[in-house]
XYZ file of C-alpha atoms in Angstrom:
686
model
C -37.001 24.021 3.024
C -34.792 24.020 6.112
C -36.534 20.961 7.522
C -36.024 18.884 4.403
C -32.896 17.181 3.117
C -30.843 19.016 0.525
C -31.977 17.119 -2.584
C -30.243 19.363 -5.127
C -26.732 18.987 -3.776
C -27.114 15.382 -2.642
C -24.840 12.861 -4.350
C -26.980 9.776 -4.907
C -24.117 7.793 -6.463
C -22.534 7.292 -3.053
C -25.560 5.337 -1.860
C -25.372 2.860 -4.710
C -21.860 1.748 -5.484
C -20.803 -0.644 -8.265
C -21.109 -3.827 -6.240
C -24.772 -3.213 -5.315
C -27.087 -5.288 -7.512
C -30.533 -4.121 -8.591
C -33.105 -5.776 -6.367
C -30.819 -6.074 -3.342
C -31.100 -3.617 -0.482
C -28.189 -1.247 0.125
C -25.598 -2.245 2.736
C -27.083 0.076 5.383
C -30.848 -0.097 5.859
C -31.281 3.421 7.185
C -35.097 3.507 7.419
C -35.971 -0.014 8.561
C -36.017 -1.329 12.090
C -34.171 -4.637 12.687
C -37.436 -6.484 13.461
C -39.069 -5.292 10.199
C -35.943 -6.204 8.244
C -35.872 -9.702 9.749
C -39.553 -10.211 8.853
C -39.643 -8.896 5.286
C -36.137 -8.641 3.830
C -34.795 -11.882 2.387
C -31.081 -12.479 2.850
C -29.501 -15.544 1.305
C -26.681 -15.360 3.836
C -29.058 -15.552 6.807
C -31.340 -18.408 5.649
C -30.729 -20.159 2.299
C -33.964 -21.517 0.815
C -32.622 -24.946 -0.065
C -31.136 -25.369 3.357
C -33.661 -23.877 5.785
C -35.852 -26.948 6.321
C -33.104 -29.567 6.846
C -31.442 -27.237 9.347
C -34.603 -26.929 11.408
C -34.879 -30.712 11.517
C -31.375 -30.903 12.980
C -32.244 -28.166 15.445
C -29.864 -25.608 13.929
C -30.499 -22.139 12.555
C -28.586 -19.946 10.082
C -25.459 -20.556 8.066
C -23.070 -20.205 10.995
C -24.737 -23.231 12.582
C -24.259 -25.151 9.346
C -20.657 -25.727 10.239
C -21.669 -27.394 13.501
C -24.573 -29.432 12.085
C -22.722 -31.255 9.357
C -19.271 -31.571 10.840
C -18.488 -35.239 11.370
C -16.949 -34.560 14.749
C -19.463 -31.797 15.640
C -16.451 -29.839 16.820
C -14.720 -27.100 14.842
C -12.228 -24.547 16.106
C -13.021 -20.874 15.569
C -10.372 -20.608 12.836
C -11.750 -23.695 10.998
C -15.281 -22.329 11.260
C -14.120 -19.033 9.739
C -12.396 -20.914 6.918
C -15.522 -23.024 6.336
C -17.787 -19.970 6.162
C -15.329 -18.220 3.834
C -15.271 -21.284 1.524
C -19.092 -21.529 1.562
C -19.393 -17.836 0.649
C -17.120 -18.308 -2.359
C -18.924 -21.490 -3.487
C -22.313 -19.794 -3.091
C -21.212 -16.940 -5.318
C -20.314 -19.454 -8.032
C -23.045 -22.092 -7.693
C -25.937 -19.911 -6.426
C -28.504 -22.417 -5.086
C -28.126 -25.221 -7.601
C -26.395 -27.444 -5.010
C -27.782 -28.125 -1.481
C -25.723 -26.512 1.253
C -25.290 -29.831 3.062
C -23.391 -31.179 0.050
C -21.207 -28.060 -0.096
C -20.312 -28.276 3.626
C -19.418 -31.960 3.286
C -17.312 -31.266 0.175
C -15.372 -28.453 1.897
C -14.606 -30.661 4.907
C -13.634 -33.634 2.695
C -11.186 -31.475 0.692
C -9.700 -29.824 3.789
C -11.065 -26.319 3.020
C -9.788 -26.167 -0.578
C -12.468 -24.250 -2.547
C -11.334 -25.373 -6.001
C -11.248 -29.078 -5.048
C -14.600 -28.758 -3.272
C -16.168 -27.269 -6.425
C -14.754 -30.118 -8.505
C -16.098 -32.686 -6.044
C -19.612 -31.179 -5.884
C -19.874 -30.835 -9.650
C -18.565 -34.347 -10.321
C -21.166 -35.799 -7.934
C -23.863 -33.738 -9.653
C -22.793 -34.944 -13.115
C -22.965 -38.643 -12.033
C -26.523 -38.202 -10.735
C -27.603 -36.518 -13.945
C -26.014 -39.136 -16.237
C -29.033 -41.478 -16.271
C -31.427 -38.694 -17.193
C -29.163 -37.565 -19.994
C -29.000 -41.095 -21.477
C -32.821 -41.247 -21.691
C -32.954 -37.825 -23.326
C -30.316 -38.926 -25.821
C -32.548 -41.845 -26.975
C -35.566 -39.542 -27.421
C -33.513 -37.055 -29.431
C -32.170 -39.849 -31.638
C -35.752 -40.958 -32.529
C -37.038 -37.452 -33.303
C -34.197 -36.506 -35.620
C -34.638 -37.961 -39.146
C -32.994 -37.647 -42.552
C -29.497 -37.139 -41.250
C -26.352 -39.077 -42.153
C -24.999 -41.900 -39.964
C -21.919 -39.835 -39.124
C -23.965 -36.975 -37.702
C -26.184 -39.430 -35.741
C -23.223 -41.160 -34.112
C -21.663 -37.800 -33.316
C -24.949 -36.653 -31.791
C -25.241 -39.757 -29.555
C -21.661 -39.342 -28.384
C -22.206 -35.694 -27.567
C -25.403 -36.411 -25.602
C -23.753 -39.037 -23.411
C -20.612 -36.962 -22.629
C -21.338 -33.315 -21.859
C -18.797 -31.036 -23.523
C -17.904 -27.487 -22.596
C -18.638 -24.691 -25.052
C -16.080 -22.515 -26.692
C -16.932 -19.293 -24.887
C -17.015 -16.137 -26.952
C -16.882 -12.652 -25.533
C -18.479 -9.828 -27.499
C -18.453 -6.603 -25.498
C -19.517 -7.609 -22.001
C -21.946 -10.393 -22.901
C -20.858 -13.988 -23.006
C -22.746 -17.061 -24.167
C -22.266 -20.376 -22.439
C -23.649 -23.871 -22.335
C -22.588 -27.353 -23.471
C -21.354 -27.950 -26.986
C -23.523 -30.092 -29.292
C -23.000 -31.157 -32.934
C -23.506 -28.439 -35.559
C -26.337 -30.257 -37.387
C -28.494 -30.486 -34.249
C -27.761 -26.891 -33.303
C -28.623 -25.579 -36.778
C -31.911 -27.464 -36.728
C -33.054 -25.215 -33.868
C -31.502 -22.122 -35.442
C -29.134 -21.224 -32.553
C -25.571 -22.539 -32.826
C -24.589 -21.789 -29.213
C -27.898 -22.535 -27.456
C -27.917 -25.375 -24.894
C -30.247 -28.136 -26.020
C -33.395 -29.458 -24.354
C -31.671 -32.735 -23.585
C -29.365 -30.921 -21.132
C -30.607 -30.020 -17.689
C -31.234 -26.306 -17.091
C -29.191 -26.279 -13.897
C -26.148 -27.465 -15.853
C -26.685 -24.818 -18.493
C -26.903 -22.025 -15.953
C -23.630 -22.784 -14.155
C -21.524 -19.625 -13.891
C -18.569 -19.029 -16.192
C -16.065 -19.540 -13.378
C -17.171 -23.194 -13.002
C -16.763 -24.224 -16.642
C -13.140 -25.097 -16.153
C -13.991 -27.082 -13.034
C -16.654 -29.062 -14.936
C -14.212 -29.916 -17.690
C -11.793 -31.318 -15.114
C -14.481 -33.406 -13.405
C -15.747 -35.160 -16.598
C -13.961 -38.445 -17.431
C -12.760 -37.709 -21.036
C -10.109 -34.988 -21.371
C -11.894 -31.975 -22.909
C -10.154 -28.771 -23.894
C -11.621 -25.493 -22.684
C -11.080 -22.849 -25.344
C -11.477 -19.394 -23.902
C -10.854 -16.274 -25.947
C -7.943 -14.008 -24.959
C -10.283 -11.233 -23.922
C -11.872 -13.537 -21.338
C -8.546 -13.906 -19.499
C -8.470 -10.182 -18.880
C -12.005 -10.027 -17.455
C -11.974 -10.972 -13.744
C -14.415 -13.781 -13.001
C -17.593 -12.339 -11.500
C -18.558 -13.615 -8.079
C -15.074 -14.816 -7.101
C -13.237 -11.982 -5.399
C -10.188 -13.874 -4.222
C -6.745 -12.600 -5.081
C -6.220 -15.448 -7.586
C -9.061 -14.290 -9.831
C -7.677 -10.770 -10.309
C -4.435 -9.968 -12.129
C -1.487 -10.317 -9.771
C 0.831 -7.337 -9.545
C 4.574 -7.377 -9.022
C 4.497 -5.444 -5.742
C 8.253 -4.942 -5.382
C 8.528 -3.492 -8.899
C 5.458 -1.277 -8.368
C 6.802 -0.005 -5.021
C 10.004 1.142 -6.726
C 8.024 3.059 -9.377
C 5.588 4.651 -6.899
C 6.024 8.265 -5.710
C 8.584 8.851 -8.465
C 10.932 6.197 -7.064
C 10.977 7.716 -3.535
C 11.084 5.292 -0.613
C 8.497 5.300 2.172
C 9.523 5.907 5.794
C 7.392 6.065 8.972
C 8.798 8.577 11.485
C 7.662 9.118 15.098
C 8.613 12.187 17.169
C 9.055 11.429 20.891
C 10.372 13.151 24.017
C 9.492 14.631 27.407
C 6.434 16.857 27.742
C 7.109 20.505 26.685
C 10.377 19.592 24.934
C 8.969 21.339 21.828
C 8.078 18.318 19.627
C 4.954 19.761 17.975
C 6.514 23.241 17.518
C 9.670 21.723 15.986
C 7.795 19.580 13.439
C 5.130 22.266 12.780
C 7.847 24.762 11.881
C 9.598 22.146 9.723
C 6.346 21.540 7.784
C 5.845 25.312 7.369
C 9.380 25.796 6.038
C 8.855 22.893 3.589
C 5.691 24.590 2.257
C 3.243 21.954 3.558
C 1.389 24.689 5.489
C 0.488 27.861 3.552
C 1.143 31.376 4.881
C -2.559 32.191 5.200
C -3.170 29.230 7.539
C -0.024 30.012 9.524
C -1.085 33.662 9.926
C -4.501 32.476 11.196
C -2.821 30.200 13.781
C -0.578 33.075 14.944
C -3.555 35.399 15.457
C -5.635 32.737 17.249
C -2.776 31.653 19.540
C -2.111 35.299 20.498
C -5.783 35.734 21.423
C -5.609 32.583 23.577
C -2.461 33.938 25.289
C -0.245 31.224 23.763
C 1.683 33.125 21.069
C 4.599 30.655 21.096
C 2.244 27.719 20.357
C 1.402 28.858 16.780
C 3.582 26.225 15.049
C 2.418 23.475 17.431
C -1.168 24.094 16.265
C -0.200 22.728 12.833
C -0.173 19.222 14.378
C -2.341 19.773 17.512
C -5.674 20.140 15.753
C -8.298 19.488 18.456
C -9.655 22.260 20.679
C -8.701 20.467 23.884
C -5.069 19.983 22.785
C -4.793 23.681 21.865
C -6.474 24.839 25.061
C -4.251 22.726 27.327
C -1.121 23.262 25.229
C -0.389 19.504 25.375
C -0.461 16.886 22.596
C -2.919 14.127 23.579
C -3.284 11.906 20.521
C -0.882 10.914 17.745
C -1.027 13.588 15.012
C -0.307 12.182 11.539
C 0.764 13.966 8.353
C 2.973 13.490 5.293
C 5.894 15.400 3.808
C 8.635 14.713 1.260
C 12.416 14.974 1.356
C 14.671 14.775 -1.740
C 14.737 10.930 -1.678
C 11.886 9.831 0.637
C 8.187 10.161 1.405
C 7.820 10.537 5.190
C 4.715 9.657 7.205
C 5.146 11.808 10.310
C 3.588 10.815 13.650
C 3.712 13.389 16.461
C 3.445 11.411 19.725
C 2.275 12.888 23.047
C 4.972 13.436 25.699
C 2.775 13.618 28.807
C 2.956 10.461 30.931
C -0.871 10.253 31.059
C -0.939 9.600 27.302
C 1.821 6.986 27.017
C -0.654 4.362 25.675
C -1.214 6.691 22.675
C 2.535 7.176 22.328
C 3.035 3.371 22.238
C 0.429 3.143 19.435
C 2.406 5.682 17.391
C 5.814 4.158 18.133
C 4.583 0.644 17.216
C 3.836 1.896 13.682
C 7.197 3.665 13.185
C 10.405 2.658 11.402
C 12.642 5.464 12.759
C 12.335 8.068 15.532
C 13.353 11.612 16.491
C 13.949 12.066 20.226
C 13.476 15.744 21.140
C 15.188 16.987 24.315
C 15.049 20.454 25.911
C 18.496 22.076 26.188
C 17.457 24.707 28.794
C 19.012 24.430 32.250
C 16.919 22.210 34.527
C 14.496 21.152 31.781
C 16.747 18.439 30.283
C 17.519 17.128 33.759
C 13.790 16.972 34.659
C 13.040 14.896 31.559
C 16.094 12.654 31.907
C 16.030 11.849 35.610
C 13.852 9.065 37.094
C 10.198 9.707 36.318
C 10.978 11.786 33.197
C 9.662 10.714 29.826
C 12.971 11.015 27.907
C 14.236 7.715 29.384
C 10.913 5.880 29.125
C 10.324 6.952 25.514
C 13.847 5.910 24.543
C 13.349 2.448 26.075
C 9.884 2.076 24.527
C 10.872 2.811 20.920
C 13.876 0.468 21.136
C 11.681 -2.300 22.573
C 9.174 -1.760 19.739
C 11.814 -2.381 17.079
C 13.087 1.125 16.183
C 16.863 0.951 15.610
C 17.674 4.362 14.023
C 17.349 7.509 16.125
C 17.976 11.240 15.622
C 18.291 13.266 18.832
C 17.126 16.863 18.262
C 18.632 18.989 21.038
C 15.934 21.693 20.944
C 15.762 25.260 22.365
C 19.537 25.696 21.897
C 18.931 29.425 21.268
C 17.976 29.768 24.972
C 21.494 28.704 26.024
C 23.124 30.829 23.238
C 24.164 27.738 21.210
C 26.809 26.746 23.802
C 28.949 23.815 22.681
C 29.607 22.778 26.323
C 25.880 22.373 27.054
C 25.402 20.386 23.800
C 28.288 18.029 24.664
C 27.051 17.589 28.250
C 23.614 16.488 26.961
C 25.008 14.171 24.246
C 27.395 12.415 26.666
C 24.610 11.715 29.203
C 22.164 10.569 26.527
C 24.774 8.555 24.608
C 25.547 6.382 27.610
C 21.836 5.739 28.302
C 20.917 5.000 24.653
C 23.812 2.521 24.387
C 22.431 0.645 27.425
C 18.959 0.738 25.846
C 20.339 -1.133 22.812
C 21.024 1.548 20.171
C 24.265 1.346 18.197
C 26.388 4.520 18.312
C 26.488 4.601 14.491
C 22.653 4.660 14.339
C 22.243 7.682 16.643
C 22.776 11.270 15.423
C 22.698 14.459 17.549
C 21.483 17.732 15.987
C 21.298 21.155 17.734
C 18.044 22.935 16.728
C 15.648 25.728 17.587
C 12.011 24.827 16.886
C 10.598 28.312 17.445
C 13.366 30.155 15.602
C 13.590 27.561 12.787
C 17.397 27.276 13.011
C 19.081 24.153 11.563
C 15.771 22.530 10.523
C 15.558 22.646 6.700
C 18.848 24.419 5.967
C 22.075 24.368 7.963
C 22.228 26.921 10.783
C 23.310 30.476 9.886
C 23.935 31.650 13.461
C 27.616 32.440 14.020
C 27.453 30.940 17.535
C 26.446 27.593 16.001
C 28.511 27.484 12.791
C 31.834 27.990 14.591
C 31.596 24.557 16.273
C 28.870 22.534 14.449
C 29.425 21.390 10.840
C 27.001 18.420 10.700
C 23.628 17.815 9.028
C 20.492 19.835 9.579
C 17.366 17.961 10.747
C 15.898 17.456 7.243
C 19.196 16.075 5.882
C 19.376 13.649 8.797
C 15.771 12.443 8.163
C 16.643 11.974 4.485
C 19.719 9.891 5.373
C 17.741 7.268 7.395
C 17.789 3.787 5.846
C 14.295 2.372 5.166
C 13.732 -1.097 6.725
C 13.026 -4.280 4.774
C 9.296 -4.602 3.974
C 7.546 -7.973 4.511
C 5.688 -7.865 1.159
C 5.931 -11.645 0.573
C 4.184 -12.614 3.832
C 0.378 -13.005 4.249
C -1.618 -9.776 4.600
C -1.822 -8.220 8.092
C -3.260 -4.824 9.096
C -3.733 -3.590 12.691
C -6.721 -1.266 13.110
C -5.789 2.115 14.629
C -9.163 3.834 14.094
C -12.713 2.960 12.952
C -15.217 5.490 11.588
C -18.350 5.738 9.445
C -17.901 7.260 6.010
C -20.354 8.614 3.451
C -22.186 6.006 1.412
C -22.303 2.319 2.244
C -19.736 0.542 4.387
C -17.305 1.980 6.942
C -13.606 2.858 7.131
C -10.685 1.553 9.168
C -7.218 3.090 9.286
C -3.928 1.485 10.228
C -0.503 0.421 9.052
C -0.107 -2.629 6.825
C 2.431 -4.739 8.734
C 2.892 -7.446 6.082
C 1.725 -8.484 2.617
C -0.275 -6.326 0.207
C -3.927 -5.684 -0.660
C -5.893 -4.881 -3.838
C -9.344 -3.337 -4.169
C -12.077 -6.029 -4.130
C -10.177 -8.596 -2.045
C -11.867 -10.553 0.747
C -10.475 -9.986 4.257
C -10.927 -11.756 7.572
C -11.140 -9.692 10.779
C -9.831 -11.325 13.960
C -10.831 -11.743 16.845
C -14.468 -11.065 15.661
C -13.914 -13.798 13.021
C -15.922 -11.965 10.316
C -15.234 -11.677 6.599
C -15.686 -8.524 4.522
C -14.653 -6.972 1.199
C -12.213 -4.084 0.682
C -14.192 -1.715 -1.539
C -11.673 1.120 -1.546
C -8.092 1.921 -0.435
C -6.887 5.440 0.427
C -3.191 6.290 0.890
C -2.310 9.834 2.056
C -5.897 10.973 1.206
C -5.598 9.718 -2.379
C -7.542 6.659 -3.666
C -5.284 3.830 -4.909
C -5.834 0.330 -6.372
C -3.330 -1.413 -4.102
C -1.166 -0.873 -1.023
C 1.695 -2.860 0.514
C 3.551 -3.405 3.795
C 4.647 -0.160 5.457
C 1.769 1.967 4.110
C -0.590 3.859 6.433
C -3.905 3.305 4.685
C -7.622 3.856 5.107
C -9.757 0.908 3.912
C -13.454 1.202 2.999
C -15.105 -2.117 3.925
C -18.500 -3.647 3.110
C -20.230 -6.859 4.137
C -19.688 -6.452 7.884
C -21.269 -4.544 10.766
C -19.162 -1.657 12.139
C -20.156 -2.642 15.713
C -18.052 -5.822 15.472
C -14.786 -3.974 14.740
C -12.739 -2.356 17.524
C -9.390 -0.601 17.624
C -6.802 -3.380 17.863
C -8.523 -5.881 15.556
C -6.277 -7.408 12.889
C -7.374 -7.821 9.265
C -5.729 -10.776 7.550
C -5.870 -13.099 4.548
C -8.787 -15.588 5.014
C -6.569 -18.410 3.675
C -3.800 -17.704 6.212
C -5.524 -16.235 9.286
C -3.730 -14.768 12.279
C -3.830 -16.794 15.524
C -6.221 -15.698 18.285
C -5.683 -16.646 21.933
C -6.128 -15.630 25.565
C -3.015 -17.498 26.841
C 0.515 -17.225 25.483
C 4.118 -17.595 26.602
C 6.671 -14.857 26.140
C 10.254 -13.909 26.826
C 10.383 -10.596 28.718
C 13.019 -8.117 29.871
C 12.131 -6.491 33.204
C 12.820 -2.709 33.416
C 13.479 -0.674 36.577
C 10.635 -1.698 38.870
C 10.051 -1.026 42.560
C 7.832 -4.051 43.326
C 9.073 -7.554 42.333
C 6.822 -9.413 39.873
C 5.136 -12.508 41.299
C 2.615 -15.086 40.059
C -0.840 -13.495 39.555
C 0.640 -9.996 38.979
C -1.904 -7.768 37.102
C -0.528 -5.831 34.115
C -1.751 -3.826 31.107
C -0.677 -5.451 27.824
C 0.150 -2.958 25.047
C 0.399 -4.670 21.688
C 0.335 -2.637 18.429
C -2.848 -0.580 18.868
C -4.353 -2.850 21.589
C -4.441 -2.047 25.288
C -5.702 -5.138 27.133
C -5.745 -6.061 30.862
C -3.777 -9.257 31.549
C -2.388 -11.376 34.386
C 0.990 -13.090 34.700
C -0.216 -16.635 35.470
C 3.142 -18.478 35.556
C 6.818 -17.652 36.040
C 8.491 -20.418 34.047
C 12.217 -19.632 34.202
C 14.903 -16.958 34.487
C 17.159 -16.755 31.399
C 20.748 -15.646 30.885
C 20.766 -12.197 29.211
C 23.234 -12.911 26.420
C 23.039 -16.681 25.817
C 19.334 -17.251 26.616
C 20.094 -20.358 28.689
C 17.872 -21.216 31.661
C 19.616 -20.162 34.891
C 16.736 -20.847 37.288
C 13.492 -22.832 36.873
C 10.153 -21.777 38.432
C 11.373 -18.616 40.213
C 9.247 -17.204 43.069
C 9.557 -13.627 41.755
C 11.258 -11.511 39.069
C 13.424 -8.492 39.934
C 14.577 -5.545 37.798
C 16.924 -6.196 34.894
C 16.099 -9.914 34.681
C 15.344 -11.827 31.489
C 12.565 -14.381 31.986
C 10.071 -16.742 30.357
C 6.504 -16.151 31.587
C 2.929 -17.120 30.722
C 0.249 -14.420 30.317
C -3.554 -14.673 30.395
C -5.667 -11.878 28.830
C -9.298 -11.116 29.683
C -10.418 -11.056 26.044
C -8.968 -12.835 22.984
C -6.128 -11.028 21.196
C -4.726 -11.667 17.714
C -0.995 -12.487 17.986
C 1.863 -13.848 15.899
C 5.059 -15.557 17.019
C 8.073 -13.240 17.047
C 10.090 -15.636 14.870
C 7.376 -15.534 12.131
C 6.364 -11.838 12.252
C 8.722 -9.557 14.170
C 6.324 -6.606 13.833
C 3.406 -8.577 15.325
C 5.354 -10.482 17.989
C 6.416 -7.562 20.236
C 4.514 -6.155 23.214
C 4.932 -3.954 26.307
C 3.717 -4.508 29.884
C 2.716 -1.532 32.080
C 1.629 -1.295 35.697
C 0.228 1.741 37.575
C 1.359 4.309 35.000
C 4.886 3.045 34.284
C 6.363 0.551 31.825
C 7.687 -2.498 33.686
C 8.704 -4.891 30.867
C 9.068 -5.462 27.132
C 8.625 -8.887 25.577
C 8.310 -11.088 22.503
C 5.798 -13.893 21.929
C 7.426 -17.349 21.912
C 4.428 -19.715 22.109
C 0.672 -19.336 21.582
C -1.673 -21.534 23.649
C -4.918 -22.315 21.808
């Protein structure tokens, strides 16, 4: 049986999730070639039946072309086209194919992309066209019905001319619907709630979500009476956030994790300062790594000739990282302190992997800067070309304001107070210039390998005689969590994309703003594709919702994985993020050897994106403190200057203005392996 699939242990439920309907193919057609699928598999999204022929006449194909065919100006921006397609998807889910697509497109454009108004407009037009037919049917019904009182006849005529909405009843999961007719006529046919022959079948089959819209579009004011149970049942077909029960996110955030606050922490510093060992030992002392696993790491690291790297292997999980003894990618894990839940990101210190370090730092709220206290090692990291300075500048430029400096390997200098003070005085001066307040920086002497002063205050007599401050864990617990942008529209920057079991695929990243619930529709930019969030995972546990600040994994359906790259931004379809290739920004130039001129090539680092770009214009030099223009159209920019420039990227990037979204308005510029500037977006050119 080795050649065959394991049918006994195979979980078939993963292939068919709840949102797959009988008769539709699963999201991934594993066994069918694209050409066969195109020939035999019918997809309403690709070619609607009612719309295929008119489109061919206009020389257009597919629903995406629909936007171009029926637009009065024949010109739509990419954002408007995305909004149009999103509106059409929602209307199609409600109306099925009872209304021609041309009418739906026109209605959406007439109502300026408002789905509810467009539905009202389409249905009101449909009801006017059907009015004549209904009048004729009313006359026929009046002739066939005999032996009834005048009151019932007049009531019947009135009801046939003006369609009324039924009182919907919900019993279990079934619901009956149709248009209300007088009791006498209904009883004659034996079914009180059955729609009568005089009413058109397409009106009777309109989905439950449209009943309210129909009642609004008819001239006389009719009351829709819906049972209380119906309010609790989310309307099928419409997956927008309005249809599902809204949650009070701020209240729920306070209750979550037993009232503990969430904090994103990045560990930075020069290569071989002991970052991974320090945090690995901290996790072991907190009980996040069991003794059996730790013993295995100790044995394996001894065999590899790297006995001192055992704790670093807790966070350096890949074979290459362990073999080289260098962190290469951002390791992510979670631990808890008495008052907070910490998402820990272990950033690489080697200068070759600074793009990965920027990705980690862009997702952090606070940072720990690890420096090596040994003679010569601190100086190597702190002098020009060392990563201690560059990392300090980078995290400040990316919005981190609170910093803990862990002076590591203090046991190698016998916990000397003079060495500790020498390091803190040099660093303090530099960090103040970088923009950190003295009150927001704390210095802690530690030993990552020995475990001194990590979870409990140091017991060594050499340390206790001069140091009375916090240990590392107490300092992490005392950080203030930043304000979360829960009220803003949803934004998530993709840090990783991978295929999961079952249908759909997964993306991971930090939610920068807003919140998300399972089943909501999302728009991915720049690909300009919509999809549905089928599942949300937070710290490896499935949840129903997540909010700004959370590092989540989303399971998505309704989109091809090929279209999503690291750096894409998922947003609310109603309030999409702007996409551009040209934008203006205010930048601060760091220590650079070559002056920056027009046409200077740079690498733009923005959230998780790394994109080649060119400085196309030098607009003006600004005063550092006041921001006033001191020189217009400079020929070049030198180190330490504050300037307004225009950048052009090779591919479109999704950006926000700094004044609207601070998290999504910052970026870094690098050139030939060193960071040359930090900036904020001031203007986006379409």
